[in-house]
């Protein structure tokens, strides 16, 4: 009888260990998928930000807007592209998620600088592209496709940022679970960060 009890205890312990191992494996796989989802979202947002800035530079140098507005827009777009290139370099050398949207060698500080650069570009776009200017540009058969491309890029930036921030929130929720922290399932993976910027497009591009 004692032998049976001991066997039941051993089997119970093995079952608990098996369930724990399965849960840890499941949690690790889920966290890995979430990290890959964040990486994909980062790449998508980065691409859309670059497309928006490139379209803004093209518009600013087209001669279709007044010189002061063109200079303001070109400067903001050029800075956004430059900061984006620095961020790509940091992400490539460190194989990290967050630095790709950062903008320099100090992720904590420069993450804000990329956000600020993109926010400044959003503000420059709104200052340049009022209703009258957009109507004038849209009436030009040469410039109308550029306006459409810029409007599409602004829209996709908002969607990509929303998707990224949602993915980061999901990953953070899983990383915050006690068992994930206790078992160190995140390993050395960078802590993903949301990307906070002013992404409101010019109202005239939304109409």
Rosetta silent file (secondary structure, phi, psi, omega in degrees, C-alpha in Angstrom):
SEQUENCE: XXXXXXXXXXXXXXXXXXXXXXXXXXXXXXXXXXXXXXXXXXXXXXXXXXXXXXXXXXXXXXXXXXXXXXXXXXXXXXXXXXXXXXXXXXXXXXXXXXXXXXXXXXXXXXXXXXXXXXXXXXXXXXXXXXXXXXXXXXXXXXXXXXXXXXXXXXXXXXXXXXXXXXXXXXXXXXXXXXXXXXXXXXXXXXXXXXXXXXXXXXXXXXX
SCORE:     score description
SCORE:     0.000 S_00000001
   1 L     0.000  -42.002  178.307    0.000    0.000    0.000 S_00000001
   2 H   -63.377  -38.029  179.856    2.837    2.341    0.848 S_00000001
   3 H   -64.020  -38.515  178.864    4.474    1.495   -2.462 S_00000001
   4 H   -64.815  -43.532  178.702    1.267    2.402   -4.295 S_00000001
   5 H   -61.010  -43.486  179.402    1.038    5.721   -2.458 S_00000001
   6 H   -63.310  -39.692  179.022    4.651    6.514   -3.305 S_00000001
   7 H   -63.597  -40.925  178.838    4.023    5.637   -6.946 S_00000001
   8 H   -64.347  -38.909  178.605    1.004    7.927   -7.032 S_00000001
   9 H   -63.885  -44.741 -179.858    3.059   10.731   -5.514 S_00000001
  10 H   -63.170  -45.212  179.408    5.820   10.231   -8.075 S_00000001
  11 H   -63.491  -39.404  177.563    3.340   10.100  -10.944 S_00000001
  12 H   -63.221  -42.688  178.870    1.598   13.204   -9.632 S_00000001
  13 H   -63.955  -41.691  178.515    4.895   15.045   -9.369 S_00000001
  14 H   -63.660  -38.081  178.340    5.845   13.988  -12.890 S_00000001
  15 H   -64.843  -43.331  178.323    2.478   15.161  -14.165 S_00000001
  16 H   -61.667  -44.414  179.165    2.918   18.543  -12.489 S_00000001
  17 H   -63.314  -39.791  179.197    6.420   18.873  -13.946 S_00000001
  18 H   -64.577  -42.821  178.154    5.149   17.891  -17.385 S_00000001
  19 H   -64.649  -40.096  178.712    2.363   20.459  -17.198 S_00000001
  20 H   -64.451  -43.087  178.861    4.798   23.112  -16.004 S_00000001
  21 H   -62.447  -41.548  178.596    7.219   22.291  -18.819 S_00000001
  22 H   -63.788  -43.307 -178.455    4.384   22.472  -21.345 S_00000001
  23 H   -64.734  -41.456  178.363    3.185   25.806  -19.977 S_00000001
  24 H   -64.355  -41.699  178.682    6.689   27.270  -20.033 S_00000001
  25 H   -64.387  -42.449  178.522    7.205   26.044  -23.585 S_00000001
  26 H   -62.549  -44.867 -178.817    3.832   27.447  -24.643 S_00000001
  27 H   -65.257  -41.040  179.342    4.568   30.806  -22.994 S_00000001
  28 H   -63.944  -41.933  179.130    8.039   30.990  -24.541 S_00000001
  29 H   -65.330  -41.730  179.504    6.642   30.236  -28.005 S_00000001
  30 H   -64.357  -43.146  179.577    3.900   32.805  -27.587 S_00000001
  31 H   -64.698  -39.074  178.241    6.350   35.443  -26.422 S_00000001
  32 H   -63.105  -41.833  177.732    8.654   34.665  -29.331 S_00000001
  33 H   -62.863  -40.390  179.158    5.755   35.079  -31.768 S_00000001
  34 H   -65.422  -39.635  177.696    4.847   38.394  -30.177 S_00000001
  35 H   -64.041  -40.135  177.001    8.439   39.614  -30.458 S_00000001
  36 H   -65.953  -36.032  177.148    8.474   38.660  -34.144 S_00000001
  37 H   -63.953  -41.252  177.394    5.169   40.460  -34.564 S_00000001
  38 H   -63.556  -43.871 -179.976    6.689   43.584  -33.014 S_00000001
  39 H   -59.950  -43.113  177.619    9.733   43.324  -35.282 S_00000001
  40 H   -64.058  -39.087  179.557    7.497   43.095  -38.335 S_00000001
  41 H   -68.104  -36.791  176.900    5.441   46.060  -37.147 S_00000001
  42 H   -62.190  -47.016 -179.882    8.599   48.104  -36.550 S_00000001
  43 H   -61.847  -40.251 -179.810    9.805   47.382  -40.077 S_00000001
  44 H   -65.758  -44.499  179.245    6.397   48.290  -41.519 S_00000001
  45 H   -65.335  -42.508  178.841    6.210   51.587  -39.631 S_00000001
  46 H   -57.689  -44.777 -179.378    9.794   52.436  -40.544 S_00000001
  47 H   -63.381  -41.163 -179.002    9.023   51.857  -44.236 S_00000001
  48 H   -69.966  -36.755  176.641    5.898   54.020  -44.129 S_00000001
  49 H   -63.396  -41.097  178.936    7.700   56.839  -42.325 S_00000001
  50 H   -64.817  -43.761  179.482   10.410   56.798  -44.993 S_00000001
  51 H   -61.673  -40.655  178.996    7.832   56.855  -47.802 S_00000001
  52 H   -63.464  -45.505 -179.008    6.070   59.795  -46.191 S_00000001
  53 H   -65.505  -40.519  179.294    9.301   61.749  -45.789 S_00000001
  54 H   -63.945  -41.235  177.324   10.421   60.991  -49.355 S_00000001
  55 H   -65.131  -37.018  178.786    7.080   62.180  -50.744 S_00000001
  56 H   -66.378  -40.923  177.159    7.353   65.325  -48.627 S_00000001
  57 H   -62.575  -44.018 -179.771   10.855   66.052  -49.971 S_00000001
  58 H   -61.224  -41.909  178.854    9.637   65.556  -53.532 S_00000001
  59 H   -67.323  -42.367 -177.449    6.752   67.940  -52.961 S_00000001
  60 H   -64.077  -32.428 -177.186    8.947   70.522  -51.231 S_00000001
  61 L   -97.084    6.493 -178.089   11.438   70.570  -54.111 S_00000001
  62 L   -79.667  -16.333 -176.113    8.826   70.547  -56.876 S_00000001
  63 L    81.387    5.209 -177.002    8.451   74.320  -56.859 S_00000001
  64 L   -85.135  -15.899  177.739    4.711   73.937  -56.441 S_00000001
  65 L  -112.529  161.278 -178.029    4.620   75.481  -52.958 S_00000001
  66 L   -63.499  153.161 -173.316    5.883   78.878  -51.895 S_00000001
  67 H   -55.767  -41.132 -178.203    9.622   79.049  -51.090 S_00000001
  68 H   -65.015  -45.037  179.010    9.194   79.531  -47.337 S_00000001
  69 H   -66.957  -38.603  178.441    6.836   76.576  -47.003 S_00000001
  70 H   -62.371  -40.929  178.881    9.017   74.492  -49.294 S_00000001
  71 H   -65.829  -43.429  178.552   12.071   75.200  -47.164 S_00000001
  72 H   -60.431  -45.886 -177.353   10.199   74.353  -43.956 S_00000001
  73 H   -69.377  -42.570  179.924    8.876   71.109  -45.397 S_00000001
  74 H   -63.609  -39.967 -179.608   12.170   70.070  -46.989 S_00000001
  75 H   -65.219  -46.734 -179.185   14.057   70.693  -43.757 S_00000001
  76 H   -64.435  -41.680 -179.098   11.614   68.681  -41.624 S_00000001
  77 H   -68.702  -39.155  179.689   11.494   65.809  -44.122 S_00000001
  78 H   -65.001  -41.131  177.956   15.281   65.701  -44.513 S_00000001
  79 H   -63.872  -42.112  179.162   15.784   65.554  -40.755 S_00000001
  80 H   -61.106  -41.590  178.697   13.223   62.744  -40.496 S_00000001
  81 H   -66.632  -40.961 -179.382   15.048   60.767  -43.195 S_00000001
  82 H   -64.837  -44.595  178.350   18.435   61.365  -41.579 S_00000001
  83 H   -63.836  -37.773  178.086   17.226   60.270  -38.156 S_00000001
  84 H   -64.160  -38.992  178.014   15.622   57.230  -39.760 S_00000001
  85 H   -65.303  -40.367  176.775   18.897   56.237  -41.427 S_00000001
  86 H   -62.475  -40.427 -179.605   20.714   56.499  -38.084 S_00000001
  87 H   -65.323  -40.550  178.261   18.044   54.336  -36.488 S_00000001
  88 H   -61.538  -39.067 -179.774   18.393   51.684  -39.206 S_00000001
  89 H   -65.588  -42.864  179.162   22.143   51.577  -38.603 S_00000001
  90 H   -64.629  -43.692  179.696   21.701   51.119  -34.860 S_00000001
  91 H   -63.358  -36.638 -178.692   19.079   48.410  -35.370 S_00000001
  92 H   -71.406  -37.367 -177.039   21.296   46.555  -37.842 S_00000001
  93 H   -80.387  -28.806 -177.899   24.379   46.595  -35.634 S_00000001
  94 H  -101.358   -7.397 -177.188   22.582   45.715  -32.386 S_00000001
  95 L    51.730   45.057 -175.232   19.944   43.368  -33.874 S_00000001
  96 L  -116.581  159.422 -179.881   17.421   45.105  -31.650 S_00000001
  97 L   -82.739  -56.779 -172.076   13.774   46.030  -32.060 S_00000001
  98 H   -62.351  -44.054 -174.990   13.494   49.393  -30.326 S_00000001
  99 H   -59.807  -23.112 -178.765   16.605   51.146  -31.729 S_00000001
 100 H   -61.412  -26.102  176.231   15.327   50.868  -35.303 S_00000001
 101 H  -107.313   17.713 -176.242   12.838   53.578  -34.424 S_00000001
 102 L   -90.929  -74.328  178.211   15.233   55.374  -32.126 S_00000001
 103 L   124.127   11.351  179.390   17.678   57.428  -34.097 S_00000001
 104 L  -179.469 -162.514 -174.282   21.066   57.153  -32.440 S_00000001
 105 L   -86.652  -11.361 -178.885   23.424   55.445  -30.048 S_00000001
 106 L  -116.759   91.409 -172.929   21.392   56.097  -26.902 S_00000001
 107 H   -52.142  -42.069 -177.095   18.087   54.246  -27.339 S_00000001
 108 H   -61.660  -42.162 -177.900   16.382   55.816  -24.332 S_00000001
 109 H   -83.214  -45.637 -171.970   17.073   59.368  -25.450 S_00000001
 110 H   -78.145  -16.880  171.645   17.141   58.999  -29.207 S_00000001
 111 H   -57.913  -38.331  177.947   13.930   57.007  -29.339 S_00000001
 112 H   -69.223  -35.832 -176.435   12.318   60.326  -28.497 S_00000001
 113 H   -65.343  -36.041  175.469   14.339   62.138  -31.169 S_00000001
 114 H   -66.614  -42.605  177.907   12.872   59.951  -33.932 S_00000001
 115 H   -60.530  -42.259 -178.677    9.421   60.582  -32.533 S_00000001
 116 H   -67.387  -41.526 -179.939   10.118   64.313  -32.404 S_00000001
 117 H   -61.678  -43.022 -179.930   11.499   64.394  -35.945 S_00000001
 118 H   -70.891  -34.547  176.294    8.431   62.632  -37.321 S_00000001
 119 H   -65.756  -40.785  177.753    6.114   64.849  -35.263 S_00000001
 120 H   -61.991  -38.003  177.652    7.868   67.936  -36.632 S_00000001
 121 H   -65.406  -40.821  177.225    7.303   66.626  -40.150 S_00000001
 122 H   -59.215  -42.847 -179.993    3.597   66.143  -39.413 S_00000001
 123 H   -67.005  -38.849  178.151    3.385   69.734  -38.203 S_00000001
 124 H   -65.516  -38.784  177.555    5.266   71.010  -41.261 S_00000001
 125 H   -62.946  -43.392  179.929    2.893   69.122  -43.548 S_00000001
 126 H   -66.833  -36.025 -179.980   -0.143   70.653  -41.842 S_00000001
 127 H   -69.962  -29.489 -175.881    1.403   74.128  -42.005 S_00000001
 128 H   -88.812  -42.737 -170.029    2.157   73.757  -45.716 S_00000001
 129 L  -100.920   76.413  173.803   -0.808   71.856  -47.098 S_00000001
 130 L   -83.437 -177.679 -174.242   -3.922   73.838  -46.347 S_00000001
 131 H   -59.788  -44.410 -177.057   -7.155   73.413  -48.283 S_00000001
 132 H   -66.259  -43.198 -178.944   -6.278   75.913  -51.019 S_00000001
 133 H   -64.156  -44.938 -179.600   -2.789   74.533  -51.613 S_00000001
 134 H   -63.867  -39.714  178.343   -4.015   70.938  -51.800 S_00000001
 135 H   -63.135  -40.795  179.149   -6.801   71.939  -54.202 S_00000001
 136 H   -65.892  -43.874 -179.764   -4.285   73.715  -56.425 S_00000001
 137 H   -66.823  -39.886 -177.716   -1.866   70.779  -56.393 S_00000001
 138 H   -68.002  -24.077  178.950   -4.608   68.238  -57.017 S_00000001
 139 L   -78.171  -14.844  179.078   -5.739   70.176  -60.086 S_00000001
 140 L   -87.739  119.722 -177.456   -2.293   69.747  -61.651 S_00000001
 141 L   -63.320  -22.768  178.674   -2.131   66.412  -63.524 S_00000001
 142 L   -80.875  -39.027 -175.075    1.595   66.154  -62.824 S_00000001
 143 L   -89.998  -20.847 -177.512    1.388   66.895  -59.098 S_00000001
 144 H   -56.992  -43.038  177.673   -1.904   65.155  -58.310 S_00000001
 145 H   -61.958  -33.370  178.290   -0.310   61.671  -58.117 S_00000001
 146 H   -67.329  -40.825  177.261    2.270   63.032  -55.674 S_00000001
 147 H   -62.155  -43.135  179.175   -0.485   64.452  -53.469 S_00000001
 148 H   -63.380  -40.481 -179.993   -2.277   61.107  -53.566 S_00000001
 149 H   -65.901  -39.545  178.425    0.928   59.273  -52.667 S_00000001
 150 H   -66.797  -41.449  178.499    1.582   61.609  -49.749 S_00000001
 151 H   -62.749  -42.330  179.036   -1.991   61.231  -48.494 S_00000001
 152 H   -64.640  -39.894  179.759   -1.711   57.444  -48.697 S_00000001
 153 H   -64.759  -41.513  178.303    1.617   57.506  -46.853 S_00000001
 154 H   -61.657  -42.051  179.676    0.162   59.649  -44.055 S_00000001
 155 H   -64.959  -42.830 -177.638   -2.755   57.240  -43.699 S_00000001
 156 H   -70.822  -29.782  174.540   -0.496   54.183  -43.656 S_00000001
 157 H   -61.077  -44.664 -179.804    1.777   55.746  -41.049 S_00000001
 158 H   -63.039  -43.637  179.898   -1.198   56.036  -38.706 S_00000001
 159 H   -65.564  -43.914 -177.954   -2.262   52.444  -39.342 S_00000001
 160 H   -65.497  -38.499  179.730    1.276   51.079  -38.967 S_00000001
 161 H   -68.230  -39.332  178.041    1.846   52.973  -35.726 S_00000001
 162 H   -63.107  -41.814  179.763   -1.451   51.733  -34.312 S_00000001
 163 H   -65.838  -42.928  179.043   -0.549   48.148  -35.217 S_00000001
 164 H   -61.535  -49.170 -177.512    2.929   48.495  -33.689 S_00000001
 165 H   -63.552  -33.625  174.934    1.667   49.964  -30.439 S_00000001
 166 H   -65.975  -41.678  178.626   -0.925   47.202  -30.181 S_00000001
 167 H   -65.439  -40.011  178.546    1.753   44.564  -30.701 S_00000001
 168 H   -63.822  -42.157  178.886    3.991   46.204  -28.098 S_00000001
 169 H   -61.425  -43.023  178.740    1.130   46.279  -25.594 S_00000001
 170 H   -63.915  -43.479  179.854    0.437   42.575  -26.137 S_00000001
 171 H   -65.166  -40.205 -179.913    4.120   41.682  -25.753 S_00000001
 172 H   -65.392  -35.922  179.200    4.440   43.789  -22.614 S_00000001
 173 H   -64.656  -42.280  178.866    1.417   42.085  -21.071 S_00000001
 174 H   -70.198  -42.756  179.000    2.946   38.641  -21.600 S_00000001
 175 H   -61.948  -27.226 -177.985    6.402   39.767  -20.469 S_00000001
 176 L   -80.216   -8.632  179.049    4.836   41.129  -17.291 S_00000001
 177 L   -67.075  143.403 -175.015    3.453   37.775  -16.184 S_00000001
 178 H   -58.767  -43.664 -176.973    5.124   36.411  -13.081 S_00000001
 179 H   -66.734  -33.605  178.674    6.025   33.041  -14.599 S_00000001
 180 H   -67.816  -41.499  177.864    7.605   34.723  -17.630 S_00000001
 181 H   -68.746  -43.008 -177.275    9.743   36.918  -15.406 S_00000001
 182 H   -62.450  -43.193 -178.166   10.591   34.058  -13.041 S_00000001
 183 L   -86.687   -1.473 -179.781   11.664   31.721  -15.858 S_00000001
 184 L    53.679   45.615 -176.523   13.370   34.560  -17.769 S_00000001
 185 L   -69.550  -22.820  179.130   11.541   33.512  -20.911 S_00000001
 186 L   -74.779  -16.505  179.841   12.228   36.852  -22.596 S_00000001
 187 L    59.125 -132.976 -179.999   15.938   36.150  -22.452 S_00000001
 188 L  -101.142   14.113 -179.694   17.981   39.063  -23.756 S_00000001
 189 L   -61.562  137.907  178.104   15.306   40.325  -26.117 S_00000001
 190 L   -60.478  144.770  174.985   14.981   44.094  -26.117 S_00000001
 191 L   -74.312  115.244 -178.393   11.973   45.482  -24.291 S_00000001
 192 L   -66.601  148.862 -177.978    9.723   46.741  -27.117 S_00000001
 193 L  -123.947  146.113  172.295    8.550   50.328  -26.916 S_00000001
 194 L   -71.189  159.050  179.354    5.520   52.098  -28.279 S_00000001
 195 L  -112.889  110.187 -174.296    6.152   54.835  -30.820 S_00000001
 196 L  -105.610  114.504 -179.332    4.549   58.088  -29.735 S_00000001
 197 L  -148.687  162.709  171.012    4.335   60.808  -32.352 S_00000001
 198 L   -80.607  107.009 -178.575    1.998   63.401  -33.791 S_00000001
 199 L  -113.091   17.315  178.523    0.691   61.522  -36.826 S_00000001
 200 L   -68.338  124.452  179.276   -2.285   63.740  -37.662 S_00000001
 201 L   -80.158  167.085  172.356   -2.237   64.410  -41.417 S_00000001
 202 L   -58.318  130.373 -178.525   -3.201   67.723  -43.008 S_00000001
 203 H   -54.019  -31.950 -178.627   -7.011   67.844  -42.884 S_00000001
 204 H   -66.876  -23.211  178.419   -7.071   68.687  -46.590 S_00000001
 205 H   -82.818  -14.358 -179.028   -5.470   65.330  -47.383 S_00000001
 206 H   -90.911  -31.845 -177.589   -8.189   63.493  -45.488 S_00000001
 207 L   -62.280    0.000    0.000  -11.158   65.172  -47.160 S_00000001
